[in-house]
PDB file of C-alpha atoms in Angstrom:
ATOM      1  CA  UNK A   1      61.226  49.908 107.129  1.00 55.00           C
ATOM      2  CA  UNK A   2      64.974  50.109 107.481  1.00 74.00           C
ATOM      3  CA  UNK A   3      65.553  49.699 111.205  1.00 92.00           C
ATOM      4  CA  UNK A   4      65.903  46.251 112.733  1.00 95.00           C
ATOM      5  CA  UNK A   5      63.196  45.772 115.375  1.00 95.00           C
ATOM      6  CA  UNK A   6      64.519  45.745 118.924  1.00 95.00           C
ATOM      7  CA  UNK A   7      62.779  42.437 119.594  1.00 95.00           C
ATOM      8  CA  UNK A   8      64.724  40.811 116.733  1.00 96.00           C
ATOM      9  CA  UNK A   9      68.003  41.968 118.286  1.00 96.00           C
ATOM     10  CA  UNK A  10      66.921  40.618 121.677  1.00 96.00           C
ATOM     11  CA  UNK A  11      65.885  37.249 120.196  1.00 96.00           C
ATOM     12  CA  UNK A  12      69.170  36.871 118.316  1.00 96.00           C
ATOM     13  CA  UNK A  13      71.274  37.795 121.352  1.00 96.00           C
ATOM     14  CA  UNK A  14      69.253  35.520 123.624  1.00 95.00           C
ATOM     15  CA  UNK A  15      69.596  32.452 121.442  1.00 95.00           C
ATOM     16  CA  UNK A  16      73.041  33.019 119.959  1.00 93.00           C
ATOM     17  CA  UNK A  17      74.851  34.259 123.057  1.00 90.00           C
ATOM     18  CA  UNK A  18      78.296  35.845 122.974  1.00 90.00           C
ATOM     19  CA  UNK A  19      80.642  32.861 122.884  1.00 82.00           C
ATOM     20  CA  UNK A  20      83.940  33.492 124.573  1.00 77.00           C
ATOM     21  CA  UNK A  21      86.662  31.289 125.972  1.00 71.00           C
ATOM     22  CA  UNK A  22      86.597  32.246 129.668  1.00 70.00           C
ATOM     23  CA  UNK A  23      89.866  30.659 130.819  1.00 76.00           C
ATOM     24  CA  UNK A  24      91.930  31.726 127.818  1.00 78.00           C
ATOM     25  CA  UNK A  25      90.534  35.094 126.740  1.00 82.00           C
ATOM     26  CA  UNK A  26      87.494  36.143 128.822  1.00 83.00           C
ATOM     27  CA  UNK A  27      86.810  39.426 126.996  1.00 89.00           C
ATOM     28  CA  UNK A  28      86.850  38.171 123.416  1.00 93.00           C
ATOM     29  CA  UNK A  29      85.079  35.582 121.294  1.00 93.00           C
ATOM     30  CA  UNK A  30      86.988  33.081 119.199  1.00 93.00           C
ATOM     31  CA  UNK A  31      85.714  31.107 116.207  1.00 93.00           C
ATOM     32  CA  UNK A  32      83.862  27.936 117.121  1.00 91.00           C
ATOM     33  CA  UNK A  33      81.805  25.309 115.320  1.00 91.00           C
ATOM     34  CA  UNK A  34      78.107  25.777 116.038  1.00 87.00           C
ATOM     35  CA  UNK A  35      75.840  22.753 116.649  1.00 83.00           C
ATOM     36  CA  UNK A  36      74.868  22.743 112.953  1.00 81.00           C
ATOM     37  CA  UNK A  37      78.536  22.435 111.973  1.00 86.00           C
ATOM     38  CA  UNK A  38      79.357  25.979 110.790  1.00 90.00           C
ATOM     39  CA  UNK A  39      82.291  28.137 111.868  1.00 95.00           C
ATOM     40  CA  UNK A  40      80.832  31.023 113.841  1.00 95.00           C
ATOM     41  CA  UNK A  41      81.968  33.922 116.007  1.00 96.00           C
ATOM     42  CA  UNK A  42      80.302  36.379 118.367  1.00 95.00           C
ATOM     43  CA  UNK A  43      76.503  36.348 118.081  1.00 95.00           C
ATOM     44  CA  UNK A  44      76.161  33.713 115.382  1.00 94.00           C
ATOM     45  CA  UNK A  45      78.177  35.453 112.677  1.00 96.00           C
ATOM     46  CA  UNK A  46      79.461  32.977 110.084  1.00 96.00           C
ATOM     47  CA  UNK A  47      83.224  33.181 109.665  1.00 97.00           C
ATOM     48  CA  UNK A  48      86.359  31.358 108.626  1.00 97.00           C
ATOM     49  CA  UNK A  49      88.110  29.195 111.243  1.00 95.00           C
ATOM     50  CA  UNK A  50      91.089  31.574 111.043  1.00 96.00           C
ATOM     51  CA  UNK A  51      89.051  34.657 112.012  1.00 96.00           C
ATOM     52  CA  UNK A  52      90.790  36.736 114.678  1.00 95.00           C
ATOM     53  CA  UNK A  53      89.137  36.972 118.112  1.00 94.00           C
ATOM     54  CA  UNK A  54      86.631  39.810 118.540  1.00 96.00           C
ATOM     55  CA  UNK A  55      85.254  41.873 121.410  1.00 95.00           C
ATOM     56  CA  UNK A  56      81.586  42.002 122.330  1.00 94.00           C
ATOM     57  CA  UNK A  57      81.361  45.453 120.733  1.00 95.00           C
ATOM     58  CA  UNK A  58      82.738  44.062 117.468  1.00 97.00           C
ATOM     59  CA  UNK A  59      80.288  41.156 117.714  1.00 96.00           C
ATOM     60  CA  UNK A  60      77.414  43.629 118.048  1.00 96.00           C
ATOM     61  CA  UNK A  61      78.546  45.385 114.853  1.00 97.00           C
ATOM     62  CA  UNK A  62      78.505  42.043 113.012  1.00 97.00           C
ATOM     63  CA  UNK A  63      75.098  41.259 114.512  1.00 97.00           C
ATOM     64  CA  UNK A  64      73.653  44.614 113.438  1.00 97.00           C
ATOM     65  CA  UNK A  65      74.843  44.044 109.871  1.00 97.00           C
ATOM     66  CA  UNK A  66      73.638  40.430 109.796  1.00 98.00           C
ATOM     67  CA  UNK A  67      70.215  41.415 111.147  1.00 98.00           C
ATOM     68  CA  UNK A  68      69.930  44.256 108.633  1.00 98.00           C
ATOM     69  CA  UNK A  69      70.547  41.713 105.873  1.00 98.00           C
ATOM     70  CA  UNK A  70      67.960  39.368 107.425  1.00 98.00           C
ATOM     71  CA  UNK A  71      65.428  42.211 107.693  1.00 98.00           C
ATOM     72  CA  UNK A  72      65.840  43.139 104.020  1.00 98.00           C
ATOM     73  CA  UNK A  73      65.407  39.510 102.939  1.00 98.00           C
ATOM     74  CA  UNK A  74      62.432  38.998 105.237  1.00 98.00           C
ATOM     75  CA  UNK A  75      60.621  42.018 103.813  1.00 98.00           C
ATOM     76  CA  UNK A  76      61.516  40.997 100.257  1.00 98.00           C
ATOM     77  CA  UNK A  77      60.008  37.516 100.684  1.00 98.00           C
ATOM     78  CA  UNK A  78      57.260  38.393 103.182  1.00 98.00           C
ATOM     79  CA  UNK A  79      56.154  41.938 102.284  1.00 98.00           C
ATOM     80  CA  UNK A  80      52.982  41.622 104.378  1.00 97.00           C
ATOM     81  CA  UNK A  81      55.165  41.897 107.491  1.00 97.00           C
ATOM     82  CA  UNK A  82      55.779  45.600 106.799  1.00 96.00           C
ATOM     83  CA  UNK A  83      52.219  46.257 107.987  1.00 95.00           C
ATOM     84  CA  UNK A  84      52.278  43.830 110.927  1.00 95.00           C
ATOM     85  CA  UNK A  85      53.242  44.385 114.581  1.00 94.00           C
ATOM     86  CA  UNK A  86      56.973  44.602 115.334  1.00 94.00           C
ATOM     87  CA  UNK A  87      57.010  41.358 117.316  1.00 94.00           C
ATOM     88  CA  UNK A  88      55.675  39.383 114.370  1.00 96.00           C
ATOM     89  CA  UNK A  89      58.293  40.880 112.044  1.00 97.00           C
ATOM     90  CA  UNK A  90      60.973  40.204 114.659  1.00 97.00           C
ATOM     91  CA  UNK A  91      60.081  36.508 114.811  1.00 97.00           C
ATOM     92  CA  UNK A  92      60.584  36.045 111.080  1.00 98.00           C
ATOM     93  CA  UNK A  93      63.699  38.248 110.979  1.00 98.00           C
ATOM     94  CA  UNK A  94      65.215  36.047 113.703  1.00 98.00           C
ATOM     95  CA  UNK A  95      64.299  32.928 111.727  1.00 98.00           C
ATOM     96  CA  UNK A  96      65.918  34.402 108.605  1.00 98.00           C
ATOM     97  CA  UNK A  97      69.030  35.446 110.550  1.00 97.00           C
ATOM     98  CA  UNK A  98      69.324  31.974 112.043  1.00 95.00           C
ATOM     99  CA  UNK A  99      68.662  29.860 108.943  1.00 94.00           C
ATOM    100  CA  UNK A 100      69.269  32.167 105.999  1.00 94.00           C
ATOM    101  CA  UNK A 101      67.143  33.890 103.385  1.00 97.00           C
ATOM    102  CA  UNK A 102      67.246  30.877 101.075  1.00 96.00           C
ATOM    103  CA  UNK A 103      65.431  28.746 103.628  1.00 96.00           C
ATOM    104  CA  UNK A 104      62.745  31.410 104.070  1.00 98.00           C
ATOM    105  CA  UNK A 105      62.397  31.940 100.321  1.00 97.00           C
ATOM    106  CA  UNK A 106      61.564  28.312  99.550  1.00 96.00           C
ATOM    107  CA  UNK A 107      59.558  27.509 102.675  1.00 97.00           C
ATOM    108  CA  UNK A 108      55.932  26.814 103.396  1.00 98.00           C
ATOM    109  CA  UNK A 109      56.466  29.223 106.288  1.00 98.00           C
ATOM    110  CA  UNK A 110      56.823  32.033 103.753  1.00 98.00           C
ATOM    111  CA  UNK A 111      53.522  31.084 102.116  1.00 98.00           C
ATOM    112  CA  UNK A 112      51.713  30.952 105.457  1.00 98.00           C
ATOM    113  CA  UNK A 113      53.102  34.345 106.504  1.00 98.00           C
ATOM    114  CA  UNK A 114      52.106  35.951 103.206  1.00 98.00           C
ATOM    115  CA  UNK A 115      48.620  34.443 103.624  1.00 98.00           C
ATOM    116  CA  UNK A 116      48.568  35.958 107.116  1.00 97.00           C
ATOM    117  CA  UNK A 117      47.732  32.509 108.497  1.00 97.00           C
ATOM    118  CA  UNK A 118      49.552  33.028 111.796  1.00 97.00           C
ATOM    119  CA  UNK A 119      48.498  29.750 113.420  1.00 96.00           C
ATOM    120  CA  UNK A 120      49.807  27.761 110.439  1.00 98.00           C
ATOM    121  CA  UNK A 121      52.944  29.934 110.297  1.00 98.00           C
ATOM    122  CA  UNK A 122      53.683  29.195 113.951  1.00 97.00           C
ATOM    123  CA  UNK A 123      53.283  25.477 113.230  1.00 98.00           C
ATOM    124  CA  UNK A 124      55.697  25.789 110.295  1.00 98.00           C
ATOM    125  CA  UNK A 125      58.249  27.581 112.475  1.00 97.00           C
ATOM    126  CA  UNK A 126      58.231  24.658 114.900  1.00 98.00           C
ATOM    127  CA  UNK A 127      59.333  22.305 112.108  1.00 97.00           C
ATOM    128  CA  UNK A 128      62.725  24.051 111.723  1.00 97.00           C
ATOM    129  CA  UNK A 129      64.487  22.474 114.699  1.00 96.00           C
ATOM    130  CA  UNK A 130      67.152  20.354 112.982  1.00 92.00           C
ATOM    131  CA  UNK A 131      70.854  21.108 112.821  1.00 86.00           C
ATOM    132  CA  UNK A 132      73.439  18.665 111.582  1.00 81.00           C
ATOM    133  CA  UNK A 133      70.653  16.128 110.975  1.00 87.00           C
ATOM    134  CA  UNK A 134      69.334  16.045 114.534  1.00 90.00           C
ATOM    135  CA  UNK A 135      66.846  17.948 116.682  1.00 94.00           C
ATOM    136  CA  UNK A 136      68.675  20.628 118.652  1.00 92.00           C
ATOM    137  CA  UNK A 137      67.105  21.691 121.964  1.00 94.00           C
ATOM    138  CA  UNK A 138      68.292  25.264 121.411  1.00 93.00           C
ATOM    139  CA  UNK A 139      66.451  25.414 118.089  1.00 95.00           C
ATOM    140  CA  UNK A 140      63.313  23.967 119.683  1.00 97.00           C
ATOM    141  CA  UNK A 141      63.399  26.768 122.285  1.00 97.00           C
ATOM    142  CA  UNK A 142      64.137  29.406 119.648  1.00 98.00           C
ATOM    143  CA  UNK A 143      61.294  28.311 117.361  1.00 98.00           C
ATOM    144  CA  UNK A 144      58.903  28.264 120.340  1.00 98.00           C
ATOM    145  CA  UNK A 145      59.878  31.840 121.197  1.00 97.00           C
ATOM    146  CA  UNK A 146      59.402  32.950 117.580  1.00 97.00           C
ATOM    147  CA  UNK A 147      56.049  31.133 117.338  1.00 97.00           C
ATOM    148  CA  UNK A 148      54.915  32.785 120.570  1.00 96.00           C
ATOM    149  CA  UNK A 149      55.597  36.214 119.054  1.00 95.00           C
ATOM    150  CA  UNK A 150      53.473  35.339 116.023  1.00 93.00           C
ATOM    151  CA  UNK A 151      50.594  34.072 118.134  1.00 92.00           C
ATOM    152  CA  UNK A 152      50.822  36.807 120.758  1.00 85.00           C
ATOM    153  CA  UNK A 153      50.487  39.411 118.053  1.00 60.00           C
ATOM    154  CA  UNK A 154      47.616  37.467 116.439  1.00 61.00           C
ATOM    155  CA  UNK A 155      45.650  37.409 119.659  1.00 51.00           C
ATOM    156  CA  UNK A 156      46.269  41.068 120.494  1.00 45.00           C
ATOM    157  CA  UNK A 157      45.218  42.139 116.994  1.00 45.00           C
ATOM    158  CA  UNK A 158      41.910  40.304 117.356  1.00 41.00           C
ATOM    159  CA  UNK A 159      41.070  41.905 120.694  1.00 36.00           C
TER     160      UNK A 159
END
Protein backbone atom coordinates (compact mmCIF):
# COMPACT_ATOMS: atom_id res chain seq x y z
CA UNK A 1 0.00 0.00 0.00
CA UNK A 2 1.56 3.27 -1.05
CA UNK A 3 -1.32 5.73 -0.88
CA UNK A 4 -2.15 7.51 2.36
CA UNK A 5 -5.74 6.69 3.36
CA UNK A 6 -8.13 9.61 2.99
CA UNK A 7 -9.27 9.18 6.59
CA UNK A 8 -5.69 9.69 7.81
CA UNK A 9 -5.49 12.98 5.91
CA UNK A 10 -8.83 14.07 7.37
CA UNK A 11 -7.76 13.15 10.93
CA UNK A 12 -4.47 15.02 10.61
CA UNK A 13 -6.11 18.13 9.16
CA UNK A 14 -8.87 18.07 11.76
CA UNK A 15 -6.54 17.88 14.74
CA UNK A 16 -3.59 19.89 13.45
CA UNK A 17 -5.47 22.72 11.75
CA UNK A 18 -3.81 25.23 9.44
CA UNK A 19 -2.29 27.76 11.82
CA UNK A 20 -2.15 31.25 10.42
CA UNK A 21 -1.79 34.69 11.92
CA UNK A 22 -5.09 36.32 10.90
CA UNK A 23 -4.30 39.96 11.68
CA UNK A 24 -0.78 39.94 10.26
CA UNK A 25 -0.86 37.53 7.32
CA UNK A 26 -4.27 35.83 6.93
CA UNK A 27 -3.34 33.65 3.93
CA UNK A 28 -0.12 32.13 5.24
CA UNK A 29 1.05 30.10 8.22
CA UNK A 30 4.04 31.15 10.29
CA UNK A 31 6.16 28.97 12.58
CA UNK A 32 4.73 28.55 16.06
CA UNK A 33 5.49 26.45 19.13
CA UNK A 34 2.98 23.63 19.48
CA UNK A 35 1.59 22.67 22.92
CA UNK A 36 4.29 19.98 23.25
CA UNK A 37 7.00 22.61 22.75
CA UNK A 38 8.10 21.97 19.15
CA UNK A 39 8.45 24.52 16.36
CA UNK A 40 5.76 23.71 13.82
CA UNK A 41 4.20 25.16 10.68
CA UNK A 42 1.11 24.46 8.59
CA UNK A 43 -0.55 21.14 9.48
CA UNK A 44 1.85 20.03 12.20
CA UNK A 45 5.03 19.98 10.13
CA UNK A 46 8.13 20.25 12.33
CA UNK A 47 10.35 23.14 11.29
CA UNK A 48 12.98 25.61 12.40
CA UNK A 49 11.80 28.85 14.04
CA UNK A 50 13.25 30.75 11.06
CA UNK A 51 11.12 28.90 8.49
CA UNK A 52 9.50 31.28 6.00
CA UNK A 53 5.70 31.59 6.04
CA UNK A 54 3.82 29.13 3.83
CA UNK A 55 0.47 29.01 2.05
CA UNK A 56 -2.17 26.38 2.72
CA UNK A 57 -1.22 24.67 -0.55
CA UNK A 58 2.40 24.45 0.59
CA UNK A 59 1.23 23.12 3.96
CA UNK A 60 -0.72 20.38 2.19
CA UNK A 61 2.43 19.34 0.31
CA UNK A 62 4.30 19.06 3.63
CA UNK A 63 1.38 17.14 5.11
CA UNK A 64 1.27 14.69 2.20
CA UNK A 65 4.99 13.99 2.59
CA UNK A 66 4.78 13.69 6.38
CA UNK A 67 1.81 11.31 6.15
CA UNK A 68 3.58 9.21 3.51
CA UNK A 69 6.49 8.85 5.93
CA UNK A 70 4.08 7.96 8.75
CA UNK A 71 2.32 5.39 6.54
CA UNK A 72 5.60 3.68 5.65
CA UNK A 73 6.65 3.52 9.31
CA UNK A 74 3.22 2.30 10.41
CA UNK A 75 3.27 -0.56 7.91
CA UNK A 76 6.87 -1.41 8.81
CA UNK A 77 6.07 -1.73 12.52
CA UNK A 78 2.46 -2.94 12.22
CA UNK A 79 2.36 -5.06 9.03
CA UNK A 80 -1.01 -6.58 10.00
CA UNK A 81 -2.62 -3.23 9.15
CA UNK A 82 -2.05 -3.83 5.43
CA UNK A 83 -4.92 -6.34 5.55
CA UNK A 84 -7.20 -4.30 7.82
CA UNK A 85 -9.91 -1.75 6.97
CA UNK A 86 -8.71 1.71 5.90
CA UNK A 87 -10.10 3.42 8.99
CA UNK A 88 -8.06 1.21 11.30
CA UNK A 89 -4.88 1.91 9.32
CA UNK A 90 -5.73 5.62 9.30
CA UNK A 91 -5.97 5.72 13.10
CA UNK A 92 -2.46 4.34 13.54
CA UNK A 93 -1.02 6.43 10.70
CA UNK A 94 -2.40 9.54 12.43
CA UNK A 95 -0.88 8.42 15.73
CA UNK A 96 2.49 7.88 14.01
CA UNK A 97 2.28 11.25 12.25
CA UNK A 98 1.46 12.97 15.52
CA UNK A 99 3.98 11.28 17.81
CA UNK A 100 6.61 9.82 15.51
CA UNK A 101 7.64 6.36 14.38
CA UNK A 102 9.96 5.89 17.36
CA UNK A 103 7.04 6.11 19.77
CA UNK A 104 5.08 3.54 17.76
CA UNK A 105 8.08 1.23 17.43
CA UNK A 106 8.66 0.90 21.17
CA UNK A 107 5.04 0.97 22.32
CA UNK A 108 2.66 -1.55 23.79
CA UNK A 109 0.22 -0.13 21.24
CA UNK A 110 2.33 -1.70 18.49
CA UNK A 111 2.17 -5.10 20.20
CA UNK A 112 -1.60 -4.88 20.65
CA UNK A 113 -2.11 -3.89 17.00
CA UNK A 114 0.08 -6.73 15.75
CA UNK A 115 -1.89 -9.12 17.99
CA UNK A 116 -5.06 -7.71 16.43
CA UNK A 117 -6.35 -6.99 19.94
CA UNK A 118 -8.33 -3.90 18.93
CA UNK A 119 -9.96 -3.28 22.32
CA UNK A 120 -6.55 -3.29 24.04
CA UNK A 121 -5.06 -1.19 21.23
CA UNK A 122 -7.77 1.44 21.68
CA UNK A 123 -7.01 1.51 25.41
CA UNK A 124 -3.30 1.97 24.65
CA UNK A 125 -4.06 4.84 22.27
CA UNK A 126 -5.89 6.66 25.06
CA UNK A 127 -2.72 6.65 27.18
CA UNK A 128 -0.85 8.93 24.73
CA UNK A 129 -2.39 12.24 25.79
CA UNK A 130 0.62 14.04 27.30
CA UNK A 131 2.54 16.90 25.74
CA UNK A 132 5.12 18.93 27.58
CA UNK A 133 4.48 16.82 30.69
CA UNK A 134 0.76 17.54 30.97
CA UNK A 135 -2.50 16.16 29.61
CA UNK A 136 -3.53 18.14 26.54
CA UNK A 137 -7.26 18.29 25.76
CA UNK A 138 -6.52 18.26 22.03
CA UNK A 139 -4.59 15.00 22.39
CA UNK A 140 -7.40 13.49 24.46
CA UNK A 141 -9.85 14.30 21.64
CA UNK A 142 -7.46 13.03 18.98
CA UNK A 143 -6.81 9.72 20.74
CA UNK A 144 -10.57 9.25 21.24
CA UNK A 145 -11.14 9.76 17.52
CA UNK A 146 -8.37 7.29 16.64
CA UNK A 147 -9.67 4.74 19.17
CA UNK A 148 -13.17 5.09 17.73
CA UNK A 149 -11.84 4.18 14.27
CA UNK A 150 -10.21 1.05 15.69
CA UNK A 151 -13.36 -0.02 17.51
CA UNK A 152 -15.75 0.93 14.72
CA UNK A 153 -13.83 -1.26 12.33
CA UNK A 154 -13.70 -4.08 14.91
CA UNK A 155 -17.45 -4.07 15.32
CA UNK A 156 -18.19 -3.89 11.60
CA UNK A 157 -15.80 -6.77 10.89
CA UNK A 158 -17.60 -8.97 13.40
CA UNK A 159 -21.04 -8.30 11.94
